[in-house]
mmCIF file of C-alpha atoms in Angstrom:
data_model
loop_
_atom_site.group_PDB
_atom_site.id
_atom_site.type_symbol
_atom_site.label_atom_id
_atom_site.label_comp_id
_atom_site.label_asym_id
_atom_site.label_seq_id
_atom_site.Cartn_x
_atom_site.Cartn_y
_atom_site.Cartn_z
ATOM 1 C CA UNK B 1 18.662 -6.676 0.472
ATOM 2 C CA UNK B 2 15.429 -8.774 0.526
ATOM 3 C CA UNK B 3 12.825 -8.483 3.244
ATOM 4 C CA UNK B 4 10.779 -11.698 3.623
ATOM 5 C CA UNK B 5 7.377 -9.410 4.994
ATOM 6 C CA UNK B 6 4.691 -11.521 6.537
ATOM 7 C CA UNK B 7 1.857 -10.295 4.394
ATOM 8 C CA UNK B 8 3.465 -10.150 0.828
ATOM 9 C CA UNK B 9 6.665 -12.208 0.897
ATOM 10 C CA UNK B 10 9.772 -10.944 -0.469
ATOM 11 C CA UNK B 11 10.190 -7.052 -1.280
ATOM 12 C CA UNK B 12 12.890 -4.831 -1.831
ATOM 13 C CA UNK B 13 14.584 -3.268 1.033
ATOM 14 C CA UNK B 14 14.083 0.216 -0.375
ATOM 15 C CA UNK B 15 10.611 0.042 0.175
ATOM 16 C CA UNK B 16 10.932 -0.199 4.237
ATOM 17 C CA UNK B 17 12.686 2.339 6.420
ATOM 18 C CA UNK B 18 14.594 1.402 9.829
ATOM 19 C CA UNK B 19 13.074 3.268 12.860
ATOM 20 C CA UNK B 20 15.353 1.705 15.317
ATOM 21 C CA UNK B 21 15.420 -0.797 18.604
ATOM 22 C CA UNK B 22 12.222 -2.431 19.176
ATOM 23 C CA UNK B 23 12.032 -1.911 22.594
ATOM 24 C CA UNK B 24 10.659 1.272 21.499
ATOM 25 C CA UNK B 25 7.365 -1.335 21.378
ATOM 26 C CA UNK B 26 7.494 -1.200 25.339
ATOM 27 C CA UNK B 27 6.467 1.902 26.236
ATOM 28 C CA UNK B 28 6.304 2.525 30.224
ATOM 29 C CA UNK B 29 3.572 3.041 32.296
ATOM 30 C CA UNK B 30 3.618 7.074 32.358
ATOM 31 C CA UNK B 31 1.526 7.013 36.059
ATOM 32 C CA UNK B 32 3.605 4.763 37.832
ATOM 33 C CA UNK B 33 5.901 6.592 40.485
ATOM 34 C CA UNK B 34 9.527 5.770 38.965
ATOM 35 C CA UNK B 35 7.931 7.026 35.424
ATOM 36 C CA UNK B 36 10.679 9.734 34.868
ATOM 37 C CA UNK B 37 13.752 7.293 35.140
ATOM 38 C CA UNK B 38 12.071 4.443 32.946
ATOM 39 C CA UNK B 39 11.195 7.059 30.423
ATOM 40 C CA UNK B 40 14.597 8.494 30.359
ATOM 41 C CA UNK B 41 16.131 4.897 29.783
ATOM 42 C CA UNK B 42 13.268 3.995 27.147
ATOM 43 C CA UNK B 43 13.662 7.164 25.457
ATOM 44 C CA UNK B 44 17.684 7.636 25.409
ATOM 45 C CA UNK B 45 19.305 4.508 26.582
ATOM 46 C CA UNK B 46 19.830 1.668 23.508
ATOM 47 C CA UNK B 47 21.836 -1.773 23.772
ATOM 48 C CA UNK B 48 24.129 -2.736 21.037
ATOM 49 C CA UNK B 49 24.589 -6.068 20.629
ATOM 50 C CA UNK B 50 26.888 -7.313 18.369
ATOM 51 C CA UNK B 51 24.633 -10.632 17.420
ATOM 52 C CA UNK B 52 20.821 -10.984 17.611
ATOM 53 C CA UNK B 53 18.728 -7.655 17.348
ATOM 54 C CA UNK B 54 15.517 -6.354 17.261
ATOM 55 C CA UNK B 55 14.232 -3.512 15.395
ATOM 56 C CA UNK B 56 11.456 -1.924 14.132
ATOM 57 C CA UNK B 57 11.109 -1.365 10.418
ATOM 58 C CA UNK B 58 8.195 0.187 8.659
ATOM 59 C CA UNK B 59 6.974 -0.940 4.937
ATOM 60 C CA UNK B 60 6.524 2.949 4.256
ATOM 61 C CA UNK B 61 6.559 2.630 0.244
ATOM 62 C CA UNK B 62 4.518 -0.528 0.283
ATOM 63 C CA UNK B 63 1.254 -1.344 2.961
ATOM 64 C CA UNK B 64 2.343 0.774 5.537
ATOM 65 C CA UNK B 65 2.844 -1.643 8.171
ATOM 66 C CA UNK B 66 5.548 -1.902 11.080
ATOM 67 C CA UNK B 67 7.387 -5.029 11.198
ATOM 68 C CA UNK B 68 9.682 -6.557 13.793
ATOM 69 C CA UNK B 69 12.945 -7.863 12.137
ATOM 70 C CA UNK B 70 15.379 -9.890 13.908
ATOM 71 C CA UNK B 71 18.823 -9.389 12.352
ATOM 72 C CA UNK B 72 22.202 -10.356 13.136
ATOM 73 C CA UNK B 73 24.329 -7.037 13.299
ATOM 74 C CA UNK B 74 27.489 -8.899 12.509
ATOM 75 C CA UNK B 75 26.753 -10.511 9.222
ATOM 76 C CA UNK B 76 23.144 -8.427 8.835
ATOM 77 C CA UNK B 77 21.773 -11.961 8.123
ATOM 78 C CA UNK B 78 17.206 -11.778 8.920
ATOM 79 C CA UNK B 79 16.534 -14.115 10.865
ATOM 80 C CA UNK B 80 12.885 -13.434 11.789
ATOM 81 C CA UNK B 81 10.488 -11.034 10.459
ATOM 82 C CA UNK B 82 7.048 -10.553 12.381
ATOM 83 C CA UNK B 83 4.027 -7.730 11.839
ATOM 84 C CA UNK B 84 4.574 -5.782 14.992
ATOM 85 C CA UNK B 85 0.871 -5.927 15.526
ATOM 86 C CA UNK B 86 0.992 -9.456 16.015
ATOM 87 C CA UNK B 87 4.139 -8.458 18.216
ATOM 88 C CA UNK B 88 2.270 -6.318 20.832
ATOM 89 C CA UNK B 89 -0.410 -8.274 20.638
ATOM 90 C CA UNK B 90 1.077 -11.627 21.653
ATOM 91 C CA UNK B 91 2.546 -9.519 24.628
ATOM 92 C CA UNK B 92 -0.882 -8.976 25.943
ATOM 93 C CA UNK B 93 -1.644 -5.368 24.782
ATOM 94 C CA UNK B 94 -4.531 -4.681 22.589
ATOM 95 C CA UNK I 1 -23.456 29.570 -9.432
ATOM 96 C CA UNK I 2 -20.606 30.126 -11.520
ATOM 97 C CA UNK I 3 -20.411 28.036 -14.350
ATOM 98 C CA UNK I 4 -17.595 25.263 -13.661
ATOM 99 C CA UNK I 5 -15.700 23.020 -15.920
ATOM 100 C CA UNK I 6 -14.212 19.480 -14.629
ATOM 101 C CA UNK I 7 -10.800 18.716 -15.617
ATOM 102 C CA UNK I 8 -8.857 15.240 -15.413
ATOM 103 C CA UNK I 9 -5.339 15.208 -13.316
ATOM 104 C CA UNK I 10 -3.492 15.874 -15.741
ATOM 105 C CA UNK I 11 -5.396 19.112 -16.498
ATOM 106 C CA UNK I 12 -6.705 18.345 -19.583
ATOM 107 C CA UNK I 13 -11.067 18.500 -20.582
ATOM 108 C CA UNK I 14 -10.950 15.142 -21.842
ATOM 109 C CA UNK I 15 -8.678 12.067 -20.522
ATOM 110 C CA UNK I 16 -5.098 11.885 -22.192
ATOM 111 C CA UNK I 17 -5.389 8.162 -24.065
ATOM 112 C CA UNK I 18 -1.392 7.799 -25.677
ATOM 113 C CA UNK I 19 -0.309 4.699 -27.691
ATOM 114 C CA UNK I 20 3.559 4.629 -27.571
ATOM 115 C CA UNK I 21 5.016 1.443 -29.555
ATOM 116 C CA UNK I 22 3.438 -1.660 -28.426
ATOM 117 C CA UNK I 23 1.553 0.112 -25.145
ATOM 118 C CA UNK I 24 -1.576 2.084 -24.711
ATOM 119 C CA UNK I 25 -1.608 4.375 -21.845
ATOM 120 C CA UNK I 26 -5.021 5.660 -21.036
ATOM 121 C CA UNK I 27 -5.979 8.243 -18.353
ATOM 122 C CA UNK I 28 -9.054 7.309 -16.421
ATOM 123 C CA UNK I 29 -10.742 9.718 -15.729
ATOM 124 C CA UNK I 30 -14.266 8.098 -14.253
ATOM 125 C CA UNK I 31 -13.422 6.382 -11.660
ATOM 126 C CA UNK I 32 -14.775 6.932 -7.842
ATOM 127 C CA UNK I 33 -12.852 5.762 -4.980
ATOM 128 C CA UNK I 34 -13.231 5.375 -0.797
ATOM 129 C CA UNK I 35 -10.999 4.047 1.601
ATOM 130 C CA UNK I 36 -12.369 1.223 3.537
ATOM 131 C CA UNK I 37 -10.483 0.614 7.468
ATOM 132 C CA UNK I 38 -11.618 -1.312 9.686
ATOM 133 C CA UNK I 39 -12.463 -0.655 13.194
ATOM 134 C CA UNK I 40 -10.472 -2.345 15.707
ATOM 135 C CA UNK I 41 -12.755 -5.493 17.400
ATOM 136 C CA UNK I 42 -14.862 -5.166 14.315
ATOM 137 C CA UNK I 43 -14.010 -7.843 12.111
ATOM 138 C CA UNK I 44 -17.214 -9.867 12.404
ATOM 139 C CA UNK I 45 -19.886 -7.062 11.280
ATOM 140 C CA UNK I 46 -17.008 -5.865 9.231
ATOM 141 C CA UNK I 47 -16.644 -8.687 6.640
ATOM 142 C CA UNK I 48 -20.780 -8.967 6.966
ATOM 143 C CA UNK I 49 -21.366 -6.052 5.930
ATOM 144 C CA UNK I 50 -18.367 -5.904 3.159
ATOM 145 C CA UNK I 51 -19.976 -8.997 1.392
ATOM 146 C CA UNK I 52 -23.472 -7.000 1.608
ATOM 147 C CA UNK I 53 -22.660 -3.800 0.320
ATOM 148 C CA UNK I 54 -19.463 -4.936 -2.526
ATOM 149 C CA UNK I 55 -20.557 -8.129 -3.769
ATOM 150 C CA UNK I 56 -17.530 -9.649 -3.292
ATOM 151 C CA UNK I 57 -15.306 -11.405 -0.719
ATOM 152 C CA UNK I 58 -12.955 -8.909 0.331
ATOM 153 C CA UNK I 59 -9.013 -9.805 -1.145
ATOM 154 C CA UNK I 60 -6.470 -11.300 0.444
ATOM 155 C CA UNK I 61 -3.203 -9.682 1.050
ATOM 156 C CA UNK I 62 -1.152 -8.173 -2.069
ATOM 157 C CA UNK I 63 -4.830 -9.189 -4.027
ATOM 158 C CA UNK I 64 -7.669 -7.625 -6.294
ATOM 159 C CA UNK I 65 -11.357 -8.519 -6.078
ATOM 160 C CA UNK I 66 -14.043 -7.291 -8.213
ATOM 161 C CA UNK I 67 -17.241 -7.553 -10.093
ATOM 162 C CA UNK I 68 -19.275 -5.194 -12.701
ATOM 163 C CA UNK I 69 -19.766 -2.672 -9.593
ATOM 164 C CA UNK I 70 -17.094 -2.173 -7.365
ATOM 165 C CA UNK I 71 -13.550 -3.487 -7.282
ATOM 166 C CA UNK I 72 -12.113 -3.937 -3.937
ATOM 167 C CA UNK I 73 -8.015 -3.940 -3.548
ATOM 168 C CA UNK I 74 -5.745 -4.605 -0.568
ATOM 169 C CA UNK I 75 -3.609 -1.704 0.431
ATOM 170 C CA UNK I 76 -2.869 -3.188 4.405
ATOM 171 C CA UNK I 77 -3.503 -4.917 7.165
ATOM 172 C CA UNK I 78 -7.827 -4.373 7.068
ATOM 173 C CA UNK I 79 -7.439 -1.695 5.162
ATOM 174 C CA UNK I 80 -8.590 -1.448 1.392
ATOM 175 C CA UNK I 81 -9.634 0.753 -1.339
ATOM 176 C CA UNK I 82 -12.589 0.491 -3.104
ATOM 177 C CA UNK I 83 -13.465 1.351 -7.005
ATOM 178 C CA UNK I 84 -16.470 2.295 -8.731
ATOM 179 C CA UNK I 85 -17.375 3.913 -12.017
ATOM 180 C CA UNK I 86 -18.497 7.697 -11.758
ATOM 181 C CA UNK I 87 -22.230 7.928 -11.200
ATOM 182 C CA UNK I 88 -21.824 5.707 -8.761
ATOM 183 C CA UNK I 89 -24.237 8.097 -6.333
ATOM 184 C CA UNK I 90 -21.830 8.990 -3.434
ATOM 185 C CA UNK I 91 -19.526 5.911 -2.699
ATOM 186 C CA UNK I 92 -18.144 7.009 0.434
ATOM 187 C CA UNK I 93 -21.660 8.027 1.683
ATOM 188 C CA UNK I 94 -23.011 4.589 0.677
ATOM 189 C CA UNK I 95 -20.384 2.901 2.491
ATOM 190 C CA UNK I 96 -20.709 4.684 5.553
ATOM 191 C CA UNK I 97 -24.249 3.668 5.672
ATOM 192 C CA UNK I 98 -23.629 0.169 4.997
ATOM 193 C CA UNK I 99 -20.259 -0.345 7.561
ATOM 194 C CA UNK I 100 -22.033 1.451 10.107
ATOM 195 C CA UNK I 101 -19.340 1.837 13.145
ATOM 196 C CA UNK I 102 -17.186 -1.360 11.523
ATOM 197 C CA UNK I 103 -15.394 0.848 9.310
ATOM 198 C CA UNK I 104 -13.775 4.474 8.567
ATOM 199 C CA UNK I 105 -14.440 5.499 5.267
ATOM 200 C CA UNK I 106 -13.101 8.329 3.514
ATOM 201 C CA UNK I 107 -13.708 9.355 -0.193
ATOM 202 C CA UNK I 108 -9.985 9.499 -2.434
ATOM 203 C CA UNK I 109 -11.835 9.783 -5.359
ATOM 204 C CA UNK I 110 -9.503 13.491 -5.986
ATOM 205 C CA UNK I 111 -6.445 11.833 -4.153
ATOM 206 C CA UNK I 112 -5.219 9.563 -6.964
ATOM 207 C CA UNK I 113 -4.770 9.553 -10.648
ATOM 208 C CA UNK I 114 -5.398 5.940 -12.372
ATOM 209 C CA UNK I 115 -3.827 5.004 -15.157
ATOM 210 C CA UNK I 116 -4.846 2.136 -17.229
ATOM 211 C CA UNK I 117 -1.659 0.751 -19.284
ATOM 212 C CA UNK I 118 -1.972 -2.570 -21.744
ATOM 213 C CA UNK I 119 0.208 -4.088 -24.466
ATOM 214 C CA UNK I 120 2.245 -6.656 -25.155
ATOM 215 C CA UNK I 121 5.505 -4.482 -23.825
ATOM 216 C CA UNK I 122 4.139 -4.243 -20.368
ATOM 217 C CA UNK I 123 6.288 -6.677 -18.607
ATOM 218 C CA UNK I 124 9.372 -5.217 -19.800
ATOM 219 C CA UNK I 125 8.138 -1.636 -19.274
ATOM 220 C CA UNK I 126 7.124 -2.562 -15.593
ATOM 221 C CA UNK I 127 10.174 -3.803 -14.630
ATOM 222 C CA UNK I 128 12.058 -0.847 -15.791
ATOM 223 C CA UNK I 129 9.962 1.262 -13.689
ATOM 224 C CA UNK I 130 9.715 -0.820 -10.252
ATOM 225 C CA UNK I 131 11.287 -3.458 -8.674
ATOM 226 C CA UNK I 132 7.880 -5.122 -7.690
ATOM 227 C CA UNK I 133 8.010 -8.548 -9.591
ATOM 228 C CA UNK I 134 5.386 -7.742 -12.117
ATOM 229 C CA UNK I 135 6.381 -10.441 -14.216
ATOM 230 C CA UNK I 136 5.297 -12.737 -11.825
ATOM 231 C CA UNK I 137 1.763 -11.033 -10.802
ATOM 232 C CA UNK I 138 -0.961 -13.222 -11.768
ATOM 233 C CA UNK I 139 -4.446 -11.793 -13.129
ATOM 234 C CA UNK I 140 -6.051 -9.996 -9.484
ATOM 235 C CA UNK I 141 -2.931 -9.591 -8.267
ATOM 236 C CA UNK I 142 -2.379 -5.983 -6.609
ATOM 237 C CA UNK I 143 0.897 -4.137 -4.841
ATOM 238 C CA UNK I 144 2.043 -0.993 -3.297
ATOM 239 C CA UNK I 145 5.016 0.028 -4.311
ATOM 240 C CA UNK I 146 7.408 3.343 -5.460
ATOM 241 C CA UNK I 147 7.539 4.080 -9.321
ATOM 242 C CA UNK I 148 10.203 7.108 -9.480
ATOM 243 C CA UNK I 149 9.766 7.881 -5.547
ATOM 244 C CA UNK I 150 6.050 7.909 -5.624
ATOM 245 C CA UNK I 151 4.071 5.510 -4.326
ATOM 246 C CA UNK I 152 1.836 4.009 -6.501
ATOM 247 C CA UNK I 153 -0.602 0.996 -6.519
ATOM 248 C CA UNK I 154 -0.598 -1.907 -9.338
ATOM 249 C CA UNK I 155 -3.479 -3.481 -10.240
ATOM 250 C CA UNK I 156 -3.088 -6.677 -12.899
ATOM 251 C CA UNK I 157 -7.012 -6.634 -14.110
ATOM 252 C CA UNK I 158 -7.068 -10.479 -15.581
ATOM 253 C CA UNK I 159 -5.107 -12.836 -17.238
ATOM 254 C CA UNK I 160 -4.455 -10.251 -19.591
ATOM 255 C CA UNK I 161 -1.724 -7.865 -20.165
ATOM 256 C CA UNK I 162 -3.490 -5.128 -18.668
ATOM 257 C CA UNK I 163 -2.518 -3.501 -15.368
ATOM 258 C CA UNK I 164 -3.815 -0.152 -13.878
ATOM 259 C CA UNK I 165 -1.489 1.670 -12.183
ATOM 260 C CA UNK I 166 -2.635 4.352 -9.171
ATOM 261 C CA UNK I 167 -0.962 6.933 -8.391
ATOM 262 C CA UNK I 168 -0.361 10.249 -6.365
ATOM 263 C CA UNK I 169 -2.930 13.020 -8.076
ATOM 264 C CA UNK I 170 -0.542 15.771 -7.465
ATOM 265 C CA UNK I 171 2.095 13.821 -9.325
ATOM 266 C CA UNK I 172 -0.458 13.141 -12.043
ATOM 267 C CA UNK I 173 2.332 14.645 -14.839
ATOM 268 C CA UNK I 174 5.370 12.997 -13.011
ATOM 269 C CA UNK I 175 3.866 10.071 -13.432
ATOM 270 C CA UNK I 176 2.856 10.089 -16.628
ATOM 271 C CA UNK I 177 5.881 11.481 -18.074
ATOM 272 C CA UNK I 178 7.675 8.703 -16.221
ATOM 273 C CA UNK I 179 5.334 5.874 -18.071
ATOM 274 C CA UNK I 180 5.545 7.550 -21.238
ATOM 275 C CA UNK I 181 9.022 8.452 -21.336
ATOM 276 C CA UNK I 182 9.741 4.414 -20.081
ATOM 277 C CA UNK I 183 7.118 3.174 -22.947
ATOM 278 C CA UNK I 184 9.521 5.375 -25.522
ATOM 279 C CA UNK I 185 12.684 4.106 -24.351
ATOM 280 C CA UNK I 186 11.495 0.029 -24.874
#
């Protein structure tokens, strides 16, 4: 498998490692007053599409960045492939 | 003070320099190195003061600059690590002084092992040992990537067919035996 990164174009898939759903990327508000029921679904609760998904992966034997891939589960097809930076970012986050 | 001897990463007093078939491996042993990150909101007196104190524009991604002083490569996202020969008075304390608060600098001079590797057998030795497309790197071309697990930095100096190859310190003998015992097998 062939990751098309951002940065350095295509790399070998055994370079990055999958951490999982990229809604991990929202992280609640820990003061707000409902903070232990959105942690609990942020933390434990994951969808599971069959289609379209998210997740993070991180370039951990290459430039060490986290990237957002968008891959279908069904045929594992990339479809997108973003620097999470530029991710969180674009959400309004610093 | 007790009367102390400097050896090279692979242990040795003077730098292990091996010609195996058609490709010269050579320990380098004098090099000085820093880590260069920049500060987030920085990037204006960052690149300023990187022009002033390297000489040189800073590389683009998966790129090597360099002139007869330092050599700057890419290793990520604003992040890069600088080389310069030893005697170079205190890199990292140089840099500091020049970044200011644009940059975190740390000195790696004892955290990798370089090895310098030319010949006209490189190509096909590279791409026995990674699956980085080496054959297509053009002179100042520069990637991160695992050689035998470990990950390791190569360099492509010029137009030449001369790469150096960073790696892991601790690994210094892994490494090597891994080059050595790939340069055997061509």
């Amino acid at each position: 498998m062939i990751i098309e990164h951002p940065l350095l174009g295509p790399r070998d898939s055994q370079e990055f490692t999958c951490l999982g759903d990229a809604s991990l990327l929202q992280r609640p508000d820990a003061f707000a007053g409902d903070a232990a029921d959105t942690f609990f679904d942020y933390q434990y609760l994951r969808d599971n599409p069959a289609g379209t998904h998210r997740e993070l992966w991180y370039h951990e034997m290459g430039d060490r960045s986290w990237l957002v891939l968008t891959r279908d589960t069904r045929t594992h097809e990339i479809l997108a492939v973003e620097l999470a930076s530029d991710v969180v970012t674009s959400g309004g986050r610093s | 003070m007790a009367s102390l001897t400097a050896i090279t990463a692979l242990g040795g007093i003077t730098a292990c320099d091996k010609t195996i078939g058609g490709i010269r491996i050579v320990e380098i042993a004098d090099c000085c190195l820093a880590s260069l990150a920049m500060r987030r909101g920085k990037a204006a007196s960052f690149r300023k003061a990187a022009k002033k104190a390297l000489g040189t524009d800073l590389p683009a991604p998966g790129q090597w600059t360099g002139n007869d002083t330092h050599g700057v490569i890419w290793m990520g996202p604003d992040q890069f690590l600088v080389e310069a020969e030893t005697g170079t008075a205190d890199l990292a304390g140089g840099l500091a002084a020049s970044f200011g608060g644009a940059a975190s600098i740390t000195d790696q001079s004892d955290a990798w092992v370089r090895f310098d590797i030319t010949g006209k057998d490189v190509p096909a030795m590279l791409e026995r040992l990674s699956a980085a497309d080496t054959r297509l790197m053009q002179g100042g071309a520069a990637v991160r990537t695992p050689i035998h697990h470990m990950l390791c930095v190569l360099v492509r100096r010029d137009a030449y067919i001369s790469f150096t190859i960073y790696g892991p310190r601790a690994s210094a003998q892994s490494l090597h035996h891994a080059l050595t015992a790939t340069a055997a097998s061509l």
